[in-house]
mmCIF file of C-alpha atoms and ligand atoms in Angstrom:
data_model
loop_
_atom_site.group_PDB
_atom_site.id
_atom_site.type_symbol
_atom_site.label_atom_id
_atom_site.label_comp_id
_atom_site.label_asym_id
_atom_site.label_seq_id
_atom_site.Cartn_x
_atom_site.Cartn_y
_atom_site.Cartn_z
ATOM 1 C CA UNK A 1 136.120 111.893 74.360
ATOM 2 C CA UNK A 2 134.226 109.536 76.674
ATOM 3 C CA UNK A 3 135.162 109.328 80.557
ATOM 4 C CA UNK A 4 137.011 105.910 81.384
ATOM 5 C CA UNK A 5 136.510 105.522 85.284
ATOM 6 C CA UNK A 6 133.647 104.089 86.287
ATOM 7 C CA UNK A 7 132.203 104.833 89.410
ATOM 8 C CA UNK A 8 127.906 103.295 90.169
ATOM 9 C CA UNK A 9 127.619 105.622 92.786
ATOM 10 C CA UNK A 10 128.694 109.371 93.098
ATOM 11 C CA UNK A 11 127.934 110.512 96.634
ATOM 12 C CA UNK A 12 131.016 111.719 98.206
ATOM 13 C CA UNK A 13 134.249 113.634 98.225
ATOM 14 C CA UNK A 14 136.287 110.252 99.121
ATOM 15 C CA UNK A 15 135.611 108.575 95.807
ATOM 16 C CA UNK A 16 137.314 111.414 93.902
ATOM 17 C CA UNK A 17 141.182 111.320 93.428
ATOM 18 C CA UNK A 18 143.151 114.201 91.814
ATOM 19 C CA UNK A 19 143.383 112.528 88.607
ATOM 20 C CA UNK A 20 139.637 111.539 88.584
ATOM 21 C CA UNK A 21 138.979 115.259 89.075
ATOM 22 C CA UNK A 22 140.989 116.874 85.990
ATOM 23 C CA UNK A 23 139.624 114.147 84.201
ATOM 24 C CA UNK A 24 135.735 116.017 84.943
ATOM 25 C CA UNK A 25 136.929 118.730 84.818
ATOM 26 C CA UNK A 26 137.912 118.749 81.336
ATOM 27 C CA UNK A 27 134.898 116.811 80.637
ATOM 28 C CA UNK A 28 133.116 119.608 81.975
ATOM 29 C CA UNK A 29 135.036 122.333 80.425
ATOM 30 C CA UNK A 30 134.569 120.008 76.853
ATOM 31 C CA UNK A 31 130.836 120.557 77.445
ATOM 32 C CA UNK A 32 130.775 124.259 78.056
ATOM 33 C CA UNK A 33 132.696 124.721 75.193
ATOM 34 C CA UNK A 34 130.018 122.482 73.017
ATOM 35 C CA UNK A 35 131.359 118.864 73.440
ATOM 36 C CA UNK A 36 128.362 116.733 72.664
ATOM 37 C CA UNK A 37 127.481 114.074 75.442
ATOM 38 C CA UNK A 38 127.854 110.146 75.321
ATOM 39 C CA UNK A 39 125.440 108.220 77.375
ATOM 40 C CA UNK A 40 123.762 105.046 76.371
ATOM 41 C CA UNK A 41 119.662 106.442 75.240
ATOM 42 C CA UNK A 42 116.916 106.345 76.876
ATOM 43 C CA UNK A 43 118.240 106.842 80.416
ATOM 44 C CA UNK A 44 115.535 107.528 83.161
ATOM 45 C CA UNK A 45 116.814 109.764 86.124
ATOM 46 C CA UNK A 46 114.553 110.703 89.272
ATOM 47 C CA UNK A 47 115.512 113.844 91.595
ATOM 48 C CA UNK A 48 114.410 113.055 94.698
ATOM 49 C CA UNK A 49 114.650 116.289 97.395
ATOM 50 C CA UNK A 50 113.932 116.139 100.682
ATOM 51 C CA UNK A 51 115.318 119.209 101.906
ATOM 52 C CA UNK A 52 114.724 122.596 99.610
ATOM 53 C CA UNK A 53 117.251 123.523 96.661
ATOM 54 C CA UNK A 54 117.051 126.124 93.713
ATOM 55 C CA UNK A 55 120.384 125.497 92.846
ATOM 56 C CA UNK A 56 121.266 121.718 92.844
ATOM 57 C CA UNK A 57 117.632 120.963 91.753
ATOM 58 C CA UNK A 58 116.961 123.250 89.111
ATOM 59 C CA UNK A 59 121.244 122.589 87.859
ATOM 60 C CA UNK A 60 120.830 118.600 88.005
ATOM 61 C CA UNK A 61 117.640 118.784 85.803
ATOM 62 C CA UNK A 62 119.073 121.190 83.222
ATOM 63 C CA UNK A 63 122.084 118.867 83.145
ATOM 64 C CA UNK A 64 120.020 115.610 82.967
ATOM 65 C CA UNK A 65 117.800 117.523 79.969
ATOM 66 C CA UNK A 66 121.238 118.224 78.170
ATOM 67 C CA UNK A 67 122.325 115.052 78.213
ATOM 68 C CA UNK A 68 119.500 113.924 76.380
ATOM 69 C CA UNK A 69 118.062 111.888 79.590
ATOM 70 C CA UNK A 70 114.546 111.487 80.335
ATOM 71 C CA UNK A 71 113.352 112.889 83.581
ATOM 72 C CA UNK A 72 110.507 111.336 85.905
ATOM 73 C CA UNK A 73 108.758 114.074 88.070
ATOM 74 C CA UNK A 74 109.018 112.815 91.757
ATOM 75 C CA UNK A 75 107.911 115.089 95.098
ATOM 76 C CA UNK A 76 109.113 113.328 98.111
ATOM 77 C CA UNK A 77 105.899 114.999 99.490
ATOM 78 C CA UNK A 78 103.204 113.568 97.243
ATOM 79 C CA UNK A 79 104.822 109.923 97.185
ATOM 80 C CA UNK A 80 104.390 107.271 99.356
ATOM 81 C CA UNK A 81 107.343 107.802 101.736
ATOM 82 C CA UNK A 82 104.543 110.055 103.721
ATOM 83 C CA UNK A 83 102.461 106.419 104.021
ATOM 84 C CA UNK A 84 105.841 105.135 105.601
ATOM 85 C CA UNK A 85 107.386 103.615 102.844
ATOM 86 C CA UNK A 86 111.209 103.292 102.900
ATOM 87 C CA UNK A 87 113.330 105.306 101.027
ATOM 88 C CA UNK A 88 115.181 101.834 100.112
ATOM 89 C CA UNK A 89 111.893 100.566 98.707
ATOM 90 C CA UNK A 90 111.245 104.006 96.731
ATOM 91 C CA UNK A 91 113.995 103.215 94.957
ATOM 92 C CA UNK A 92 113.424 100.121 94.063
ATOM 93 C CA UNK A 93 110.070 101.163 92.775
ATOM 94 C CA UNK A 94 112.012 103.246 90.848
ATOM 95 C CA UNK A 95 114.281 101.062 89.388
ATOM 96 C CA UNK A 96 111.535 98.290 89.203
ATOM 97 C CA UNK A 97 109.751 100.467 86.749
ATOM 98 C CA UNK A 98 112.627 101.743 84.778
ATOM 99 C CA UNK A 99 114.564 104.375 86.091
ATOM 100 C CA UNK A 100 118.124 103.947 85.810
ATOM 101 C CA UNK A 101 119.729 107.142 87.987
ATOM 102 C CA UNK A 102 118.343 108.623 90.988
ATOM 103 C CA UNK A 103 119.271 112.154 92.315
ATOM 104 C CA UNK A 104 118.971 112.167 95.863
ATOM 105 C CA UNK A 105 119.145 115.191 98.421
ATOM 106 C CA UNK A 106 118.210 114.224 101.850
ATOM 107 C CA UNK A 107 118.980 115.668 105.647
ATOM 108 C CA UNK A 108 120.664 112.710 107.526
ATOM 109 C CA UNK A 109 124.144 112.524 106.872
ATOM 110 C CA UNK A 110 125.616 109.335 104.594
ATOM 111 C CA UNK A 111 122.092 108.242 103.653
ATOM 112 C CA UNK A 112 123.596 106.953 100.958
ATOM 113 C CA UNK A 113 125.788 104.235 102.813
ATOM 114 C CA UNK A 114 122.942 101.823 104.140
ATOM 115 C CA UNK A 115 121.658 101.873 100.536
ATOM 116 C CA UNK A 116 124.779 101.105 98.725
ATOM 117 C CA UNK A 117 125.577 98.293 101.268
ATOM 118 C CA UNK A 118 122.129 96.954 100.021
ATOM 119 C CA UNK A 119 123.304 96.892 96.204
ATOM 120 C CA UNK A 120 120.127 99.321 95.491
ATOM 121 C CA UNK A 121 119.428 98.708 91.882
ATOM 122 C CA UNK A 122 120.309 101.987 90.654
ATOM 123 C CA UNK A 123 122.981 104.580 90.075
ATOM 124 C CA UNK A 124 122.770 106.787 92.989
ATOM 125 C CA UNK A 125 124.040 110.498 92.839
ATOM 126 C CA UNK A 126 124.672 112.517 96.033
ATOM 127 C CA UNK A 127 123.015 115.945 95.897
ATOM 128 C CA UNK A 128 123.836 116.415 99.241
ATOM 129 C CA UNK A 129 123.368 115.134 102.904
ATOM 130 C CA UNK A 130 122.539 116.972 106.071
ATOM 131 C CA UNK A 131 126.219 118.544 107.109
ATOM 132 C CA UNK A 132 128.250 115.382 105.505
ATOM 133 C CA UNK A 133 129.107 115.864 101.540
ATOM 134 C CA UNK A 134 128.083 117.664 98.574
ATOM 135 C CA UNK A 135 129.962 116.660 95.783
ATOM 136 C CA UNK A 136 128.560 118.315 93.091
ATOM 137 C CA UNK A 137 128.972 121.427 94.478
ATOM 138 C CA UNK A 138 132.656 120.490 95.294
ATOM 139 C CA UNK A 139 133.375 119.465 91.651
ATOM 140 C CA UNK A 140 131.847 122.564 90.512
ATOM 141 C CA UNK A 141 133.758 124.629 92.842
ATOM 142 C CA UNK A 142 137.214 123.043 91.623
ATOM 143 C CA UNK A 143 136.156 123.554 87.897
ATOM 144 C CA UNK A 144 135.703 127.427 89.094
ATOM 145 C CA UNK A 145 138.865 127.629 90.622
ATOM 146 C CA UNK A 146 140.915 125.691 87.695
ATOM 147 C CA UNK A 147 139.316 128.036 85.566
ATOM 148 C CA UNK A 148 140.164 131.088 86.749
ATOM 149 C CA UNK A 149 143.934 129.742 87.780
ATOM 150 C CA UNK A 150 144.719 127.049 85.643
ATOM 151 C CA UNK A 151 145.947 124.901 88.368
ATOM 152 C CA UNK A 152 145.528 123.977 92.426
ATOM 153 C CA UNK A 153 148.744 124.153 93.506
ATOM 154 C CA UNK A 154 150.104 126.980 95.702
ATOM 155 C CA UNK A 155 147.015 128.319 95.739
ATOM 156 C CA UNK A 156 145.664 129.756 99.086
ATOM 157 C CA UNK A 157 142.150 129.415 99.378
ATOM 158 C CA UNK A 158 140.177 130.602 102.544
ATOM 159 C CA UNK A 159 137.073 128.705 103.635
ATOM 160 C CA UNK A 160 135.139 131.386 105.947
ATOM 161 C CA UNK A 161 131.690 131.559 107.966
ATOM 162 C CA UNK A 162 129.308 128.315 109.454
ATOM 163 C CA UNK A 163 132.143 125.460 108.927
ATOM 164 C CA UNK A 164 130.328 123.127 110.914
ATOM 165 C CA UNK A 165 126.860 122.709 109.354
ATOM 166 C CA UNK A 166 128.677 122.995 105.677
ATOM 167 C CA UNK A 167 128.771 120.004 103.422
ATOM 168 C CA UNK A 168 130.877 122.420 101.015
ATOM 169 C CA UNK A 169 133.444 122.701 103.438
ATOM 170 C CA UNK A 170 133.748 119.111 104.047
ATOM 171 C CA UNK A 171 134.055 118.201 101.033
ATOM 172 C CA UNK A 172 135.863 120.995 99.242
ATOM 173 C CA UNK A 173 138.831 121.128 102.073
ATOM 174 C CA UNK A 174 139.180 116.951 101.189
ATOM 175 C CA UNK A 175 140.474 117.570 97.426
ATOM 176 C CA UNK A 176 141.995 121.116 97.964
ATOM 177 C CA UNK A 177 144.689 120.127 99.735
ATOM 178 C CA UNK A 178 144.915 116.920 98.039
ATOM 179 C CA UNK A 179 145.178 118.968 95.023
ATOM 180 C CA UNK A 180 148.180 120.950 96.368
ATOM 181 C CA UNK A 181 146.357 124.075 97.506
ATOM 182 C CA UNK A 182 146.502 125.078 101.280
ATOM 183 C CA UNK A 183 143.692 125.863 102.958
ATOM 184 C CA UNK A 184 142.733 128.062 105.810
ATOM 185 C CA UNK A 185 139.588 128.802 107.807
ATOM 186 C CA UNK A 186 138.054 131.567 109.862
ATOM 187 C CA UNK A 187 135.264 132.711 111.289
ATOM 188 C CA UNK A 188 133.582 132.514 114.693
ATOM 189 C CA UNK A 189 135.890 129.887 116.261
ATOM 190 C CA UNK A 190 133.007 127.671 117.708
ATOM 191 C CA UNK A 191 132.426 126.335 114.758
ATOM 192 C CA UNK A 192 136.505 125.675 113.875
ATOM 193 C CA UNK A 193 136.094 122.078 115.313
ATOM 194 C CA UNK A 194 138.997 119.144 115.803
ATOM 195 C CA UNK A 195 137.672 118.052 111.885
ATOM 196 C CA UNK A 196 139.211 121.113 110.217
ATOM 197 C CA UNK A 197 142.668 121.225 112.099
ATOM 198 C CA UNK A 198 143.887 118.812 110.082
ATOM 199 C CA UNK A 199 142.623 120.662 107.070
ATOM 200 C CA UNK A 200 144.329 124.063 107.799
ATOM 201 C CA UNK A 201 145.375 126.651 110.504
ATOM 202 C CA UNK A 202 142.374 129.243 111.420
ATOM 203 C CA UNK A 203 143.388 132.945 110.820
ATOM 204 C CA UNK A 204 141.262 135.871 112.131
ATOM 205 C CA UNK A 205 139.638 137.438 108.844
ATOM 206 C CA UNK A 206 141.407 140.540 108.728
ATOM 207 C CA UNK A 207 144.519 138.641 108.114
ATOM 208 C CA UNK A 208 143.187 136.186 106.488
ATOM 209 C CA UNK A 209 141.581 137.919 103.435
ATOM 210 C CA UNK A 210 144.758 139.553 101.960
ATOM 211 C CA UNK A 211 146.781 136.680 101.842
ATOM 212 C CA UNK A 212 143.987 134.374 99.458
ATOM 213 C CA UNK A 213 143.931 133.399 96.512
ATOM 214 C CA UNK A 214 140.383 132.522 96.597
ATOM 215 C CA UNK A 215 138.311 133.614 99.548
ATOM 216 C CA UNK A 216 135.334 130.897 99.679
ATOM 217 C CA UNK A 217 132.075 131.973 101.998
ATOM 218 C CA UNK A 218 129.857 129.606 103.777
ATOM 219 C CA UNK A 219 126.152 130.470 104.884
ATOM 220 C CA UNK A 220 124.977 130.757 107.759
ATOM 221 C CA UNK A 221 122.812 127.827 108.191
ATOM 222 C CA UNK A 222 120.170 128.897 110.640
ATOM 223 C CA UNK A 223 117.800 126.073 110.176
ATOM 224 C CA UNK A 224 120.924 123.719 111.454
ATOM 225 C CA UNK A 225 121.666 125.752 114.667
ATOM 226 C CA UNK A 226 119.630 125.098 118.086
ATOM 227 C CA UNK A 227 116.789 126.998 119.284
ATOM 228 C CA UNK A 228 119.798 128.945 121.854
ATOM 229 C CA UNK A 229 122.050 129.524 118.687
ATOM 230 C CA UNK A 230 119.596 130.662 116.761
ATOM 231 C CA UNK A 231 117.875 133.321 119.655
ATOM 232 C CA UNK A 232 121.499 134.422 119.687
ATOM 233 C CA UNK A 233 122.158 135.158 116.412
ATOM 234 C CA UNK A 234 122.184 138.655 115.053
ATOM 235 C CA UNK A 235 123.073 139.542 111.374
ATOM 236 C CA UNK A 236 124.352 142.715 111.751
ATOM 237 C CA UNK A 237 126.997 141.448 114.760
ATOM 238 C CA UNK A 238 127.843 138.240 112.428
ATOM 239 C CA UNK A 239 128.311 140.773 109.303
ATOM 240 C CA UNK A 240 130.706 143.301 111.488
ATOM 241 C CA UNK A 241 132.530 140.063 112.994
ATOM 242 C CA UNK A 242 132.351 137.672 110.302
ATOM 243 C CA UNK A 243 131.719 139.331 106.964
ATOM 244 C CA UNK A 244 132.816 140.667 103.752
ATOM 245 C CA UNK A 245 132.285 144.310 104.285
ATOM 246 C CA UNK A 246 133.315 146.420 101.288
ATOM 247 C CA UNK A 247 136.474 147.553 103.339
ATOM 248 C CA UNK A 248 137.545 143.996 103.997
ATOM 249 C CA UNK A 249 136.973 143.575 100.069
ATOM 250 C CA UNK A 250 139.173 146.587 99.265
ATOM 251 C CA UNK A 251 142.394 144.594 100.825
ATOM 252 C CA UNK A 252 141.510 141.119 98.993
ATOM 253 C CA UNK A 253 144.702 140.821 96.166
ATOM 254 C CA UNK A 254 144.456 141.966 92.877
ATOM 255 C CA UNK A 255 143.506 138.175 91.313
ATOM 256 C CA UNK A 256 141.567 137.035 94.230
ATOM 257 C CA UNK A 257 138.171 135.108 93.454
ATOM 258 C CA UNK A 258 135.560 135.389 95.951
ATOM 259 C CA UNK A 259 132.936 131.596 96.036
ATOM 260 C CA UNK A 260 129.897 131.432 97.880
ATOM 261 C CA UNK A 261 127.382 127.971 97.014
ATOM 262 C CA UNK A 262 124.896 129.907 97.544
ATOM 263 C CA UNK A 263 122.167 130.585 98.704
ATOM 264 C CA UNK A 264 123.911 133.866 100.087
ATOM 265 C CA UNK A 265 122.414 135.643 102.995
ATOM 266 C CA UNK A 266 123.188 139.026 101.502
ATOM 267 C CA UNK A 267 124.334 141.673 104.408
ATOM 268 C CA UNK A 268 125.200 138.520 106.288
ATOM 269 C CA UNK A 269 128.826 136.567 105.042
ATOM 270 C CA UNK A 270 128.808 139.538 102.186
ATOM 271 C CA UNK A 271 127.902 142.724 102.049
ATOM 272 C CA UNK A 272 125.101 142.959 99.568
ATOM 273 C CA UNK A 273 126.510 144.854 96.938
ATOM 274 C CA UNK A 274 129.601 142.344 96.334
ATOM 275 C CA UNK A 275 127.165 139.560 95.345
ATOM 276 C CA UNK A 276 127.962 140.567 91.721
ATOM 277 C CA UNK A 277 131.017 142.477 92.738
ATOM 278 C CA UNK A 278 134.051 142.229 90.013
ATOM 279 C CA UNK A 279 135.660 139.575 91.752
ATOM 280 C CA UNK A 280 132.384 137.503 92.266
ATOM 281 C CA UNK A 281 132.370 133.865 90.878
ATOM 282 C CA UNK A 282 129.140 132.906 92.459
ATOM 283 C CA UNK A 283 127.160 133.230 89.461
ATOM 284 C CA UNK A 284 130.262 131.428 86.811
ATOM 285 C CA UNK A 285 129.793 129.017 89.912
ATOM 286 C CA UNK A 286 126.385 128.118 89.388
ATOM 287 C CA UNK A 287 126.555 128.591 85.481
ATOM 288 C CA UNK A 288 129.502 125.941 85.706
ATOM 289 C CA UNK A 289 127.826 123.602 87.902
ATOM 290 C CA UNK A 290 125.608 121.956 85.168
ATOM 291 C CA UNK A 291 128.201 121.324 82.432
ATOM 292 C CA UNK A 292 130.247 119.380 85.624
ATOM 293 C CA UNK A 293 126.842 117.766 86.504
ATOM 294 C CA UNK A 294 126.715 116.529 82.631
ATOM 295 C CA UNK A 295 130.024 115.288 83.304
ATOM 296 C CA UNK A 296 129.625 113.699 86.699
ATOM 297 C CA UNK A 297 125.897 111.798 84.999
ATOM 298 C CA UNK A 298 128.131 110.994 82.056
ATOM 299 C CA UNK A 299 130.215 108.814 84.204
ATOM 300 C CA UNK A 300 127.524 107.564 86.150
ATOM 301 C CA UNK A 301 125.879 106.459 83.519
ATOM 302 C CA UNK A 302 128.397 104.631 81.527
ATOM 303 C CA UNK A 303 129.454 102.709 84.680
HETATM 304 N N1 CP B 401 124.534 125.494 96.621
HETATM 305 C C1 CP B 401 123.411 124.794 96.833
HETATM 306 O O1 CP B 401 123.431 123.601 97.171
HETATM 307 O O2 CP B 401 122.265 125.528 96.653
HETATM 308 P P1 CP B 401 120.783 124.951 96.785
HETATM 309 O O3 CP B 401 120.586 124.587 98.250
HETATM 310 O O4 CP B 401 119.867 126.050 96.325
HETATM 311 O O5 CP B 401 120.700 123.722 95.950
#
């Protein structure tokens, strides 16, 4: 079955509706289950990453390779963006030599916007900005959680740890509760800010971690913090405070998921021995990611 939305550009939480998501997310379910994909051949896609990834990186190219796309090697690092170029003119290098799809993750929030208001000659795809949206990772997220549930609503789904620096958070807490699920947040309150009241309550952990369905962790994102908050910082006080110790685990419900996007900073947000703990999905999250990243270039591409 091929996707009917179209959609040039996929780079943020705000272009997906509820029915837009079940729609990936059975395309994405069709393709872990063997679906074969439908894009128009050859397609040329460029991943372009100026901040570091294994993840998104390594998940976008597998995806691109399944799809049967061809993929140009690019290292923001060895192009011409270090002899000033703009990234606006990279990409229409790009597209002036053939590439159809570019793959962009970058540090300044909404990169994306001045380059879409320019009608950049390409399909752009969001791989994440600074602290503003990762949608990828928010599409894989929901296919983990309608996986293991079968639906959103009623759900209770805790979003836990460095709020403010997360692009996960932002963009997961946009379609959870427009999917019906309610979310709550914890962890140290500085980083609860005005954005996430309207989101969901915060709930110290203790109480927080018995009553969710899914209990989702954020890193710590110490290359986002100031020099102060980072001199501060201690792991073992933000693990005792703020993290999933193997007691806290022990009073999670029966059919509770715990997320994580990863990477985790084990002994940090969770103990290290729950990484792969029963009730783990971080690795299903990852292995999920690049059948919904086949899905999400599947529309892209036929747009
Ligand atoms: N979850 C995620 O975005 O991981 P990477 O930073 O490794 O891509």
């Amino acid at each position: 079955m091929q996707t009917q939305t179209r959609m040039t550009h996929f780079c943020s939480a705000d272009q997906v509706d509820p029915a837009l998501a079940a729609q990936l997310i059975a395309r994405a379910t069709a393709f872990k289950r063997g679906a074969t994909p439908s894009i128009p051949l050859p397609t040329y896609v460029a991943n372009l990453f100026f901040e570091n990834s294994t993840r998104t990186h390594t998940s976008f190219e597998m995806a691109e390779r399944k799809l049967g796309m061809t993929v140009l090697p690019f290292d923001p690092k060895q192009s011409s963006l270090t002899k000033g170029e703009t990234l606006s003119d990279t990409l229409r290098t790009l597209a002036a030599i053939g590439t159809q799809v570019a793959v962009i993750r970058h540090p300044t929030d909404a990169y994306y916007q001045p380059l879409i208001d320019e009608d950049i000659p390409l399909h752009l795809v969001n791989a994440g900005d600074g602290a503003g949206q990762h949608p990828s990772q928010m599409m894989l997220d929901l296919m983990t959680i309608h996986e293991e549930f079968g639906h959103f609503d009623g759900l209770t789904v805790g979003i836990v740890g460095d709020l403010t620096h997360s692009r996960v958070a932002h963009s997961d807490m946009q379609l959870l509760t427009q999917l019906g699920a309610k979310v709550v947040f914890s962890g140290p309150r500085a980083w609860y800010t005005p954005e996430f009241e309207a989101y969901g309550d915060y709930v110290p952990l203790a109480e927080l971690v018995p009553q969710v369905d899914v209990l989702m962790l954020l890193r710590v994102q110490l290359e986002r913090l100031s020099d102060a908050e980072r001199a501060e910082f201690s792991a073992a006080t933000y693990h005792e405070r703020f993290g999933v110790t193997e007691a806290l685990y022990a009073t999670l419900k029966d059919t509770a998921i715990i997320m994580h996007p990863a990477p985790v900073n084990r002994g940090v947000e969770l103990a290290d021995a729950l990484v792969t703990a029963p009730k783990s999905r971080i690795f299903t999250q990852m292995q999920n990611g690049v059948f919904m990243r086949m899905a999400m270039l599947e529309l892209v591409c036929n747009s």
